[in-house]
Structures are given as structure tokens and as C-alpha cells.
XYZ file of C-alpha atoms in Angstrom:
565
model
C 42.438 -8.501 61.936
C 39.550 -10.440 60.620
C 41.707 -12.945 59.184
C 43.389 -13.575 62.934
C 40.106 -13.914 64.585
C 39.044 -16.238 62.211
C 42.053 -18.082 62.538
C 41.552 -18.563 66.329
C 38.012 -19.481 66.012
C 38.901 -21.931 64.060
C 41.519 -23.374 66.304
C 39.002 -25.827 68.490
C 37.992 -26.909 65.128
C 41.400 -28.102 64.005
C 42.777 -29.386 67.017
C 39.152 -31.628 66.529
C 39.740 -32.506 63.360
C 43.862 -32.740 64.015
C 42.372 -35.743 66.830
C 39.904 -37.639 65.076
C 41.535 -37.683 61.722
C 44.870 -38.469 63.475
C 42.883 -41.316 65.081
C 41.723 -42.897 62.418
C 45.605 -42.469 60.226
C 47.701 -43.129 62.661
C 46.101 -45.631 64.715
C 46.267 -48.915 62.259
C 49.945 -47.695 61.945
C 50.473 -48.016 65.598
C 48.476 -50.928 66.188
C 50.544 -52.848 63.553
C 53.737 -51.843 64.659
C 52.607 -52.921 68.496
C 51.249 -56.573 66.759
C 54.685 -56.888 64.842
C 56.200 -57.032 68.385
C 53.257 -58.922 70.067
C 53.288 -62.519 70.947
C 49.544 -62.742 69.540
C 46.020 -61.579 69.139
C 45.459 -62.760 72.683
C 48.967 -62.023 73.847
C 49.111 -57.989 73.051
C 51.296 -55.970 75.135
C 54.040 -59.049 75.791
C 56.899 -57.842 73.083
C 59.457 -60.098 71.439
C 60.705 -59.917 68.048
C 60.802 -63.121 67.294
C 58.039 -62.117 64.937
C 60.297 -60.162 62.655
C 63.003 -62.917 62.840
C 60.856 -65.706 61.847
C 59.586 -63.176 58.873
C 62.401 -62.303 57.482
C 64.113 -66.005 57.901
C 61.599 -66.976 55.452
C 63.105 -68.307 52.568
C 60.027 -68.463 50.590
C 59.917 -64.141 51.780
C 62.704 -63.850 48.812
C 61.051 -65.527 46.043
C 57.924 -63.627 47.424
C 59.624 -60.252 46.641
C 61.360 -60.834 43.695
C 57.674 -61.601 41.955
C 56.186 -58.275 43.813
C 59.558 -56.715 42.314
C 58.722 -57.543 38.840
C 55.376 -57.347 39.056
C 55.221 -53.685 40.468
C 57.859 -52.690 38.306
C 56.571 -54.308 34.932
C 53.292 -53.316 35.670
C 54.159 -49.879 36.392
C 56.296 -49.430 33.589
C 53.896 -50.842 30.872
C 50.810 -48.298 31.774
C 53.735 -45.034 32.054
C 54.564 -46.036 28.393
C 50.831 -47.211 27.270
C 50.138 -43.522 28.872
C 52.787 -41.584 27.182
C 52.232 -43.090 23.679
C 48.273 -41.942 24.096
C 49.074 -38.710 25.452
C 51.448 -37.994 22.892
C 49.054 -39.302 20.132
C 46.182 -37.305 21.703
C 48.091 -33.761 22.559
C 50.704 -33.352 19.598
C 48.897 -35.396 16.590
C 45.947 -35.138 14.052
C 45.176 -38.868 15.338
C 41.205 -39.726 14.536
C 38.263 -40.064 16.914
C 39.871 -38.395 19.371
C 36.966 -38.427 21.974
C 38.225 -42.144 22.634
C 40.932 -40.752 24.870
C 38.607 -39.443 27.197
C 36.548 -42.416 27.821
C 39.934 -44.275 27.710
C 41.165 -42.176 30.731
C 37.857 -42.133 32.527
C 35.362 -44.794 31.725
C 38.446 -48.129 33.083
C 38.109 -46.576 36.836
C 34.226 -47.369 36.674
C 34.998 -50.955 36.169
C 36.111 -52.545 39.712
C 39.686 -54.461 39.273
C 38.068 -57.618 40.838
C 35.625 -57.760 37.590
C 38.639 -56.979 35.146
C 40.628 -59.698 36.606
C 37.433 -61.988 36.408
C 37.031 -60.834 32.766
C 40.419 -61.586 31.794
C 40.828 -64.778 33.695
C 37.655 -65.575 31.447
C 39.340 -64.626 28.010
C 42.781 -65.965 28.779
C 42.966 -69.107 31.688
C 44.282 -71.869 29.907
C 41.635 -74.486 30.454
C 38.537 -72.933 28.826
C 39.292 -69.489 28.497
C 37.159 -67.879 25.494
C 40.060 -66.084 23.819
C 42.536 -69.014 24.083
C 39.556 -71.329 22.637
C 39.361 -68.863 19.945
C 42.644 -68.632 18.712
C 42.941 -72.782 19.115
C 40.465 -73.283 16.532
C 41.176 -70.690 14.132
C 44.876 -71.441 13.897
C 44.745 -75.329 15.024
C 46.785 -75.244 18.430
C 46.601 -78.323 20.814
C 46.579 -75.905 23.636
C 46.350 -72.329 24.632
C 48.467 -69.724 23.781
C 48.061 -67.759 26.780
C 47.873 -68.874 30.343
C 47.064 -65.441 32.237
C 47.625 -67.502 35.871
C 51.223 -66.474 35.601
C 53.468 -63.191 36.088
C 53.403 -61.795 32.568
C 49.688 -62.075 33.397
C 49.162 -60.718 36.194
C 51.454 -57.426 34.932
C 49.212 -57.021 32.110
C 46.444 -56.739 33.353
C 47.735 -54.582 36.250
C 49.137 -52.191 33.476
C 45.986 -52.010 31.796
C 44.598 -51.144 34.897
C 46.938 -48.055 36.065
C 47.553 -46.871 32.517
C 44.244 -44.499 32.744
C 45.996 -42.866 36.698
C 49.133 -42.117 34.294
C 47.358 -40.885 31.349
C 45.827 -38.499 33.587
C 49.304 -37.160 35.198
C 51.052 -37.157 31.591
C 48.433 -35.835 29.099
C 48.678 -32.315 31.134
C 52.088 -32.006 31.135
C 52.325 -33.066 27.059
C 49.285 -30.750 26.774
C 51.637 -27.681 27.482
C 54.543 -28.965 26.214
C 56.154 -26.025 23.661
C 56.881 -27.479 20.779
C 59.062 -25.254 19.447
C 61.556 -26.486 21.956
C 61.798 -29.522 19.116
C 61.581 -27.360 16.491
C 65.212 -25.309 17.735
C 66.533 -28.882 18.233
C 65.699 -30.213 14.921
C 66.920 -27.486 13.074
C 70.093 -27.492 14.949
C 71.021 -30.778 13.443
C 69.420 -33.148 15.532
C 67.365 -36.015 15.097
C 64.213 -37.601 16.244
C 65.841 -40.170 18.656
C 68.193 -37.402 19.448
C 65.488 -34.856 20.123
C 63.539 -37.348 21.895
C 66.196 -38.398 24.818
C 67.859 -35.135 24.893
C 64.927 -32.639 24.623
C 61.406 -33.685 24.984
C 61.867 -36.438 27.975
C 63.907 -34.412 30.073
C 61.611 -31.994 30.000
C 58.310 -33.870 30.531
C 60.700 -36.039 33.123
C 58.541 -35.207 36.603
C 55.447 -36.241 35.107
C 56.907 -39.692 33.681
C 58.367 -40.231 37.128
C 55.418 -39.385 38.775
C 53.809 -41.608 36.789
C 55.880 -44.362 37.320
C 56.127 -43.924 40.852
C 52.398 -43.748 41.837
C 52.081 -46.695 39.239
C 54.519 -48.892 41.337
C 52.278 -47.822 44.878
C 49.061 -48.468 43.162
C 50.532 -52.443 42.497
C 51.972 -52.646 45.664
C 48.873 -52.632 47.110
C 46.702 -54.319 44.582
C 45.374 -57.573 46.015
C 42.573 -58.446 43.140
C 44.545 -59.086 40.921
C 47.361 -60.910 42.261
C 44.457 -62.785 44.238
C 42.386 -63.501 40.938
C 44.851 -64.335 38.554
C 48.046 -65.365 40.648
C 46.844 -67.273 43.557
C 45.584 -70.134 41.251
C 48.949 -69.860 38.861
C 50.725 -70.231 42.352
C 52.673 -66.941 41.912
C 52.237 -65.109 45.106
C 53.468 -61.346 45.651
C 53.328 -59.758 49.215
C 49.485 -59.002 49.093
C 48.682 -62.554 49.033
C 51.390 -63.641 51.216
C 50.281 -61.326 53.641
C 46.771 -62.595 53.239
C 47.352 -66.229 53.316
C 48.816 -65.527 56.624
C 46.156 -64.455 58.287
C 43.464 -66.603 56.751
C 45.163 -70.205 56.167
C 46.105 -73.081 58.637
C 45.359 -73.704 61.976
C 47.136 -70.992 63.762
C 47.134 -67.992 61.421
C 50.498 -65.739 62.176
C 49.010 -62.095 62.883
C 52.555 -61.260 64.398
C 54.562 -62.370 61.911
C 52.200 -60.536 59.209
C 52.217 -57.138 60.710
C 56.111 -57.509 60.780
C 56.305 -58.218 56.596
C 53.226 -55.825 56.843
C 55.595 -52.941 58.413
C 57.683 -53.218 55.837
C 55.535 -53.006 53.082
C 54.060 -50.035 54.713
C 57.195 -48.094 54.802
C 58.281 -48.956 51.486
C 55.132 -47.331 50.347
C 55.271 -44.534 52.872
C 58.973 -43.506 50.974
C 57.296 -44.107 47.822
C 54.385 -41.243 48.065
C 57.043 -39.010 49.801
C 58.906 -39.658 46.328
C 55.988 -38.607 44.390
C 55.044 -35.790 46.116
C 58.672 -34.368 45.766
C 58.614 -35.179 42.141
C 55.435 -33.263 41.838
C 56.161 -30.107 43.344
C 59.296 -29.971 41.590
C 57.256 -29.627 38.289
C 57.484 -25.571 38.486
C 60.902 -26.069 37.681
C 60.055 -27.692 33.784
C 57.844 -24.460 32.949
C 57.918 -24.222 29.076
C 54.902 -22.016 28.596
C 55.134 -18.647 30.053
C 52.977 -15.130 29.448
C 54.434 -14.994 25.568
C 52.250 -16.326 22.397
C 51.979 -20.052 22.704
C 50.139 -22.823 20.177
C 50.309 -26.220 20.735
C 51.842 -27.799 17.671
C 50.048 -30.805 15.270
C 52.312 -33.484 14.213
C 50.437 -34.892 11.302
C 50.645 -38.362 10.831
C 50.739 -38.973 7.001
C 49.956 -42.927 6.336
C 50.142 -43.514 9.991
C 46.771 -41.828 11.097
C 44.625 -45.157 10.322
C 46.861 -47.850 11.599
C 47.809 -45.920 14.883
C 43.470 -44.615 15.318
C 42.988 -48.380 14.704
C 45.702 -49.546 17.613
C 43.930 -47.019 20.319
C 40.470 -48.284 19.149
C 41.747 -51.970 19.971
C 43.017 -50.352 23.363
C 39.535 -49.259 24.218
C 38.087 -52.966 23.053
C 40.778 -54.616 25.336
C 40.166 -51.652 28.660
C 36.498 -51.414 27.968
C 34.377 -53.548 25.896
C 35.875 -56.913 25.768
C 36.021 -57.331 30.170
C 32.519 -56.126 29.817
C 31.220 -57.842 26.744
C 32.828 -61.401 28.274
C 30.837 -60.732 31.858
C 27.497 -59.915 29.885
C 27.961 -63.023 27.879
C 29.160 -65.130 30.989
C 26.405 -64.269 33.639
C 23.472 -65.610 30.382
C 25.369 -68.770 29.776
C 24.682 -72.188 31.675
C 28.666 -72.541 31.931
C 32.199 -71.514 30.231
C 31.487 -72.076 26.236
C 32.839 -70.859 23.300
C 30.298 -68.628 21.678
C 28.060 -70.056 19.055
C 24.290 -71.361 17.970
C 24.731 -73.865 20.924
C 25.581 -71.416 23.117
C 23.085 -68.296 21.845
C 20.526 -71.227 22.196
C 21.084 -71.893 25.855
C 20.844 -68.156 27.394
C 19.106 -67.793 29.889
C 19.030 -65.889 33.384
C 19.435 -68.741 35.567
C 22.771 -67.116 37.286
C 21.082 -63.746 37.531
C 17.687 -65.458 39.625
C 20.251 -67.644 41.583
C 22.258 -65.051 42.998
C 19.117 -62.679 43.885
C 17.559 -66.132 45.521
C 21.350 -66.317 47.455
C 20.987 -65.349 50.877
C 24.643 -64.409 51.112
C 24.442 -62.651 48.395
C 21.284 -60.399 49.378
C 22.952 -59.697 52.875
C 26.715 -58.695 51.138
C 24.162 -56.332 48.894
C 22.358 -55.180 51.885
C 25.697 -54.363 53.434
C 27.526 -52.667 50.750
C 24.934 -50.208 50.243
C 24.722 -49.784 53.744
C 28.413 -48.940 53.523
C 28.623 -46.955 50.278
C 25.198 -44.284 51.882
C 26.139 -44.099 54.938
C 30.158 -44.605 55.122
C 30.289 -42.002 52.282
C 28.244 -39.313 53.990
C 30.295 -40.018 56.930
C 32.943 -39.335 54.836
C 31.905 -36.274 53.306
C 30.933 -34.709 56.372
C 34.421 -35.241 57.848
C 35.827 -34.651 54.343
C 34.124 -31.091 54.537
C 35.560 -29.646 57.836
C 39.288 -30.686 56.880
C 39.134 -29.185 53.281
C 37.451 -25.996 55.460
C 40.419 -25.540 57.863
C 43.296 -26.708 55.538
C 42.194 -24.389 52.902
C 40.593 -21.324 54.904
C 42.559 -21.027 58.271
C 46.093 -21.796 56.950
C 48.912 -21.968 59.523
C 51.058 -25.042 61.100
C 47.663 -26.288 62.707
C 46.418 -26.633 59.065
C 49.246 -28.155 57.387
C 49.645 -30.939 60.103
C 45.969 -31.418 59.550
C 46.437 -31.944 55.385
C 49.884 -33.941 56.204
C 47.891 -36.696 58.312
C 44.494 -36.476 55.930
C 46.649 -37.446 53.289
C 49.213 -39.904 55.095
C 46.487 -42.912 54.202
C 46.676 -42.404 50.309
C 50.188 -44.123 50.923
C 48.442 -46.918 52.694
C 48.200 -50.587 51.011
C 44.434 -51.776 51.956
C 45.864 -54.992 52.839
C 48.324 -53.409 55.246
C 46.665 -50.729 56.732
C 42.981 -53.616 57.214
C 45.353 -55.658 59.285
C 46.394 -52.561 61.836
C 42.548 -52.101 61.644
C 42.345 -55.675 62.916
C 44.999 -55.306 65.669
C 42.769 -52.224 66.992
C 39.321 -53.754 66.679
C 39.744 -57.213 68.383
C 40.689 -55.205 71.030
C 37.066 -54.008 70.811
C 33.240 -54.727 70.616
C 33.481 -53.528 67.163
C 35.291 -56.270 65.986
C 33.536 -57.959 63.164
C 30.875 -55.550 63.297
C 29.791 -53.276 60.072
C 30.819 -50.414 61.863
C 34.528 -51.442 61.903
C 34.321 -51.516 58.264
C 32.867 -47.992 57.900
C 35.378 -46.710 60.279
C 38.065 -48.513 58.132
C 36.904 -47.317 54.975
C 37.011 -43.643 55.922
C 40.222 -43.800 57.147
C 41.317 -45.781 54.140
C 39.734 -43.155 51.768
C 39.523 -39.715 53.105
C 41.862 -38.550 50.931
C 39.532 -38.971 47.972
C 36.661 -36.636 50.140
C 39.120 -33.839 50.716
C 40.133 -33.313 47.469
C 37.599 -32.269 45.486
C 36.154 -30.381 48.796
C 39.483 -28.627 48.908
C 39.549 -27.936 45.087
C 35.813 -26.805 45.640
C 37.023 -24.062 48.987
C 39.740 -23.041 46.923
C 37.080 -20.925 44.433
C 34.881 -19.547 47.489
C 36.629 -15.896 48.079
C 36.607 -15.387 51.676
C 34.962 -11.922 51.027
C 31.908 -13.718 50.868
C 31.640 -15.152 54.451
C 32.950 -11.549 55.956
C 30.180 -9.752 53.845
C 27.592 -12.047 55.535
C 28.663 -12.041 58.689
C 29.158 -7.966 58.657
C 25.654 -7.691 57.689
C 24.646 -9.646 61.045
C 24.295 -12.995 59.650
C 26.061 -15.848 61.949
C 28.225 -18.254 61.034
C 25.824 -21.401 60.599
C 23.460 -19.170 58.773
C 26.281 -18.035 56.198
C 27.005 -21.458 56.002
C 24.129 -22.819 55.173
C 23.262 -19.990 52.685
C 26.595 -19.047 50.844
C 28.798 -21.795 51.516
C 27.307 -25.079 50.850
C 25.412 -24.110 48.200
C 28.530 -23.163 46.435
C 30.040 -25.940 47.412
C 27.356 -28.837 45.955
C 29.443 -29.582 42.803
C 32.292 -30.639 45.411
C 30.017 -32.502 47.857
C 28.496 -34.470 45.234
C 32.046 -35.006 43.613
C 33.218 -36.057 47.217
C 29.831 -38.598 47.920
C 29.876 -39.953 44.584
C 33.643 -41.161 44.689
C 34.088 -42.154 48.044
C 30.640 -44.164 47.698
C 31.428 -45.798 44.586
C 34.918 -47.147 45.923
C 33.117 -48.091 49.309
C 30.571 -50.521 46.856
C 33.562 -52.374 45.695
C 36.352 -51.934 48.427
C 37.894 -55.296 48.208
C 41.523 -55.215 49.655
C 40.339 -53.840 53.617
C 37.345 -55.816 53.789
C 39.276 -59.117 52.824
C 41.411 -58.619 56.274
C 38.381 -57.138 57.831
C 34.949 -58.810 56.938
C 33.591 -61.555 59.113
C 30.496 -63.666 58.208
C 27.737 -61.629 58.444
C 29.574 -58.699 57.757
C 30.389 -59.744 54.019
C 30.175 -57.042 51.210
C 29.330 -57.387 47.469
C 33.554 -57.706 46.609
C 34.099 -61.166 49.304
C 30.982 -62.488 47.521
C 32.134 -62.157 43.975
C 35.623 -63.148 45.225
C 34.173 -66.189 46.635
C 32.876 -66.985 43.147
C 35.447 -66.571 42.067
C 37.344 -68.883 44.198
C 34.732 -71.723 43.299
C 35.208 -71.382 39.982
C 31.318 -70.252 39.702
C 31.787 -67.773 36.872
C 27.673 -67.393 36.054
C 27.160 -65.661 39.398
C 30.547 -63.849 39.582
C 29.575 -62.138 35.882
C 25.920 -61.359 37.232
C 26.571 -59.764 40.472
C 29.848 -57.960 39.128
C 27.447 -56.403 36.247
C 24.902 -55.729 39.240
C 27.411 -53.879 40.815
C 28.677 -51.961 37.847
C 24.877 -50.951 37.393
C 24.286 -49.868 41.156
C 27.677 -47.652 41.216
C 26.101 -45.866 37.892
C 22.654 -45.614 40.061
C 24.889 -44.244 42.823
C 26.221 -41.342 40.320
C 22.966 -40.707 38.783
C 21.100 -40.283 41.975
C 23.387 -37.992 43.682
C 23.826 -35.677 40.641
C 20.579 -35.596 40.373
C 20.257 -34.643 44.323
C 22.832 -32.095 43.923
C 20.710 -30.602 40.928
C 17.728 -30.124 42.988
C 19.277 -28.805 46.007
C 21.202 -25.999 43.766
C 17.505 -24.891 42.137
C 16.043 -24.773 45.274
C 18.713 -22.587 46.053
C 18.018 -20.574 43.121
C 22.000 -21.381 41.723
């Protein structure tokens, strides 16, 4: 009985939250579906499809997507096998220095893609890049090696990039893996490759999927690296073609790019349907169950130093080496291999130019204006859906979770140009608050789900005891509930603000001049080839996201001992 009341006081509150998270979802979508059919920007409302004709008569459309093709795939591929091959080292092995594997999986997604792209395009661009210098004068070359302005490039890096996302989803699964499922197939006769294909993959086949799947959304709609290291190799895949667009010539096409853009969009769309199928299906691959269970430990014999030496050069690639090469970059008057000239000219002219930039002081201003604010925006929204999607159940609450979530399947690039659509039709176009609105929609689900995780522990026994001892409902939330909840708030603020400080791929469609953020600055270093200030404000920003975290844990710390938790 208490349950039903609850339910249906609840019910204003979800058909709120139903309305204004619906808004912010499904309004880009509609908007670019209406400008796919629109004459222009200033001719809304008068439909043709001519837009969709001229798109997809393109012939340069094909080449287009047979490099986002490869790309997504190869990409995609390489970081579900770089993933597997740790997992399996870390979870069934006597491997050394195992502790690596956790900063491998964690410590990447702290680094913003625009600076890794930056930091390879240092190492490996043909002209003067450090690595390629490197290898030309210890092995004599007349010219580089590598050129990372190409395909292979750009799905390198991108791999390196998503191979953390599928550690995460594979080390689990391998984790409880039952090993003795191996064992009955070896001593049955079979062997390794045998064991492998017909045993061990099958089994751990949702997670590789899953994997591979999310691996090929993430590069769909990855624009920094495509932009960084494929725009100046002229390879373009459809987050730069959707981009150059909208930004180049004398009558940018906003039609014809929310037509390609509705495509992409859908494509993506099918894609998380396809990984949220392959996720739940998971049950179904249960090896461990209530009886005795020990992971096994391969040991590795003469293998343990040469393969703990491979995943220590992993972590220099992922980790050191991007940030090592900005470090050295930003002190440097200019590219130059290192050596006593170039130890001897150091300095921190780059790092006093860019704080003497006014562009650059405003896109600061304005970031942290976005990451505070935007993410406590955020979290406050964040916090009522996780509250009626976990705690009121019902239709009401799983239409609520279904369009919360809809946006993870957005590309930035796609979803900032139905933002765009919306906005010009508005006084908040090219405002900051267009961006904030953007970026919530673009992120809530990264609020919700630690705030949902977070509900999940709170028995509801708690809030009935309060309220039957005459406590209301504001009062038993503001003395048993959010207390309890301060590990997931702080989760919540300190993710959605840290991807807020570097959001790149919404605020390229989006930002306007005077409305620039910390990511179009460094991108527009990048784009002038002015590698000093690019290394010093990307390190800046690295530095202010690990200010971000330290500040609100330590927030979150004081509020709980004030609360005497």
C-alpha cells in the first residue's frame, strides 16, 4: 500500500522529468530530421528533399564511407584484441607488475583525445615529428618511417584510445571465466587453438561483441582524431565531412548535412540497440554458479618477462610518451629533436603567451563556467531520474530510463548540429547557455549512472521509517538520502564536469566567437601548426580536470563528516 502511494506521488515527478529530459533527447533528433527536409537555416518549415538527393549523389559520399568503414572497423577491432590479450594476461596469468592494468584501464580516459592526437601527431607527422626524427638518425633513413596523417594512423591511435572502454567490458567477464571448462577440453584431446575457438571464445562471445560494438560507436563519433590527424593527411571520414559542411565555403549546406547527419544517427541508434541486446544476453554464458569456484593461474614459464615488458611498453605508448612529448613541447621554442641544444633553450615562453592570450583566458573562463555550473545542472537533473527510474518502477519509469539513455547513442557531431537547427531558431543561439543545455543533453547518461548505481544500495525501508516517525519528505531527504548518496553525487559531478572541460565534438558545431571553450582553442593551435601553446594549455587542462577531482572529493568528504557518516 505504501509502495502504491509512493508510486503515485511520484507520478507529477516523472511525467516532469519524462518532459524535460524528453526535451532535451529528442529535440536535436527532431530538429535535424525537420533541417534534412528544410530548404535552409532561414528557409525552415518549406520541405523538399532535394537535400537528401544532392547528399547521397555525392560521389565523394562513397569514398567518404569506405574510410569511416575501415576506420571504425580497424579501430574497433585493434582495442577488442589489445583488450582481450590484457585481460587475459591480467585474469588467468602470473604476468608481473600487475597494478599496471589498472592504471592502463583507468588513467588513458583522463587524457582528452584532442591532446593524444596532438601528442601523436608530434611523435609521428612526417615532417618533424620527434619519433620519426629519431628513428632517421639512428638507422640512417632519408625520410620518415611513419606518416600518422593517413588511415593506418588515424586507426591507431583511435584503438589506443577505446582499448581501456573494452578492457573494462572484457576483464569482468575473463575474471569469472571457469577454467576448468579448458581443463575438460584439454583432456578430452583437444588443443590450444582448438580449445580456444571452440571453448573459451564462445563462451566469453557477448563481452567481445560488446566490445566490438561499442568500440565501432565510440569511432563513429570521434571527430578529434579524424580532425587532428586526418584532415591534414586529406583522409576525411563522416565527422569531418559533416563538419566541413557546415563551416567551409561561402554558403555552408546545413540541409544537406543533417540529411548525411540522419543517417549517421541511425546507424548509431541500431548500433547501441545491438549492444544493449548483446549485453543482456550475457545471463545466458553463466559459468560460475553457487558450487566451489577458483580462478585458475596459467603460469607463463620464459614468457613472464618478455610479455610484463610488452604491457609496460603499452603503458609508455597510452600514458607516458603523449604526456612526456606535450611536457617537452609546451618548454621548447619550436619542434626539435631532443638534445643539449634543445635542453639549453627551455623556457616558458608558450606557457606566459597563452595566459597573456585573450582568447585563450576567455575559452578558460568559459569552460569552467561550463564544467561548475553545466555539471551541477547535470547532477541535479541526473538525481531525480536515477530517483524515479530506480525507486518508483513502472512503464512511467522505464520510458523515463529509455529516453535518459537514448543520447549515449548520439555522435556529438550529429546530435550539435540538431542543437543548431533548434537554437537559431532562438535568442540562445551562440550564447553559453546553448552549450550548457547541449552538453547535458549530450551527457546525462554519464550523471544517471552512478546516481542510479548509488539508489540501487538505499533500502527503501529507510525513507518509510522516517517518514512513519513524522519526518516529511524533504526532511528525509535531506537527512537519509543525500547523505548516503554523496559517493554517487560526487561520482556524477566529477565525470560529467571533467568531460564538459574538454567537450570538443558539440562545441565544434556549436561554439561561436565569444563563446569558445578550452578544446576550439587548442584545436585552433592545432590548426596553425602552433604546437608550444597547444602542449601548454592541453597540460593546463589535464591539471585543472585533476583540480576538478580533487576539489569535489574533497567537498564530498566534508559534507559526509559533517554529517557524522
Amino acid at each position: 500500500m505504501a509502495r502504491f502511494a509512493s508510486r503515485s506521488q511520484s507520478r507529477p515527478l516523472s511525467w516532469t522529468l519524462i518532459i524535460l529530459v524528453g526535451f532535451l533527447t529528442l529535440c536535436p533528433v527532431l530538429m535535424l530530421l525537420l533541417g534534412s527536409l528544410s530548404q535552409g537555416l532561414t528557409a525552415f518549415g518549406q520541405f523538399t528533399l532535394s537535400k537528401y538527393v544532392r547528399a547521397y549523389t555525392d560521389p565523394y559520399l562513397w569514398d567518404v564511407t569506405l574510410n569511416t568503414a575501415v576506420f571504425v572497423l580497424g579501430s574497433s577491432l585493434l582495442a577488442t584484441l589489445l583488450a582481450l590479450f590484457l585481460a587475459y594476461l591480467n585474469t588467468r596469468t602470473d604476468i608481473p607488475a600487475k597494478p599496471l592494468f589498472t592504471v592502463l584501464s583507468i588513467v588513458p580516459m583522463m587524457i582528452p583525445h584532442l591532446l593524444f592526437s596532438a601528442s601523436w601527431a608530434l611523435l609521428l607527422n612526417p615532417s618533424n615529428g620527434l619519433l620519426n626524427q629519431a628513428l632517421q638518425g639512428l638507422f640512417g633513413l632519408e625520410s620518415a618511417p611513419f606518416d600518422v596523417y593517413s588511415l593506418w594512423g588515424m586507426t591507431l591511435v583511435e584503438g589506443l584510445l577505446n582499448m581501456p572502454v573494452a578492457y573494462l567490458i572484457i576483464a569482468p567477464a575473463m575474471a569469472a571465466f571457469d577454467p576448468s571448462l579448458e581443463e575438460a577440453a584439454r583432456v578430452s584431446g583437444s588443443g590450444w587453438t582448438r580449445t580456444l575457438l571452440r571453448v573459451t571464445l564462445p563462451v566469453l562471445r557477448p563481452a567481445i561483441l560488446a566490445a566490438v560494438v561499442l568500440g565501432i560507436v565510440r569511432s563513429l563519433a570521434s571527430y578529434a582524431v579524424p580532425r587532428v590527424l586526418g584532415t591534414p593527411g586529406r583522409v576525411d571520414v563522416l565527422a569531418t565531412y559533416l563538419y566541413d559542411m557546415i563551416s567551409t565555403g561561402f554558403a555552408p549546406d546545413y540541409g544537406q548535412a543533417a540529411a548525411v547527419g540522419m543517417s549517421v544517427l541511425s546507424a548509431s541508434i541500431a548500433l547501441i540497440v545491438l549492444y544493449r541486446a548483446l549485453t543482456a544476453e550475457g545471463e545466458k554464458y553463466v559459468t560460475v554458479s553457487a558450487r566451489g569456484f577458483r580462478p585458475g593461474v596459467v603460469e607463463l614459464g620464459p614468457l613472464r618477462g618478455p610479455l610484463g615488458l610488452a604491457v609496460g611498453l603499452l603503458c609508455l605508448l597510452m600514458i607516458v610518451l603523449p604526456v612526456l612529448v606535450l611536457l617537452y613541447t609546451s618548454l621548447v621554442p619550436y619542434v626539435m629533436p631532443p638534445g643539449p641544444q634543445a635542453f639549453a633553450a627551455m623556457d616558458l615562453r608558450h606557457w606566459s603567451a597563452v595566459f597573456h592570450e585573450p582568447g585563450a583566458l576567455l575559452a578558460l573562463r568559459n569552460s569552467l563556467f561550463l564544467a561548475v555550473v553545466g555539471a551541477t545542472v547535470g547532477v541535479a537533473l541526473s538525481l531525480g531520474v536515477a530517483y524515479v527510474v530506480v525507486k518508483t518502477r513502472g512503464p512511467l519509469a522505464t520510458l523515463l530510463e529509455t529516453l535518459s539513455f537514448l543520447s549515449f547513442s548520439f555522435p556529438g557531431i550529429v546530435i550539435g548540429i540538431g542543437f543548431m537547427w533548434f537554437f537559431v531558431q532562438t535568442p540562445l543561439y551562440s550564447t553559453l547557455a546553448a552549450l550548457l543545455l547541449a552538453y547535458v543533453a549530450a551527457y546525462l547518461p554519464y550523471g544517471v549512472r552512478p546516481l542510479a548505481s548509488a539508489f540501487v544500495q538505499i533500502h527503501g525501508h529507510l525513507e518509510e521509517s522516517s517518514l512513519v516517525c513524522g519526518a516529511g519528505r524533504l526532511t528525509t531527504l535531506r537527512r537519509i538520502v543525500i547523505p548516503l548518496l554523496v559517493p554517487g553525487i560526487v561520482s556524477a559531478w566529477i565525470l560529467m564536469a571533467t568531460m564538459f572541460l574538454r567537450e570538443l565534438t558539440v562545441s565544434v558545431v556549436l561554439s561561436r566567437p565569444g563563446t569558445e571553450v578550452l578544446a576550439i582553442q587548442i584545436l585552433s593551435y592545432a590548426d596553425d601548426g602552433l604546437w608550444g601553446k597547444l602542449s601548454a594549455l592541453g597540460l593546463f587542462m589535464i591539471v585543472l580536470s585533476t583540480v576538478l577531482v580533487l576539489c569535489a572529493q574533497a567537498a564530498g568528504r566534508a559534507f559526509r563528516r559533517r554529517q557524522g557518516l
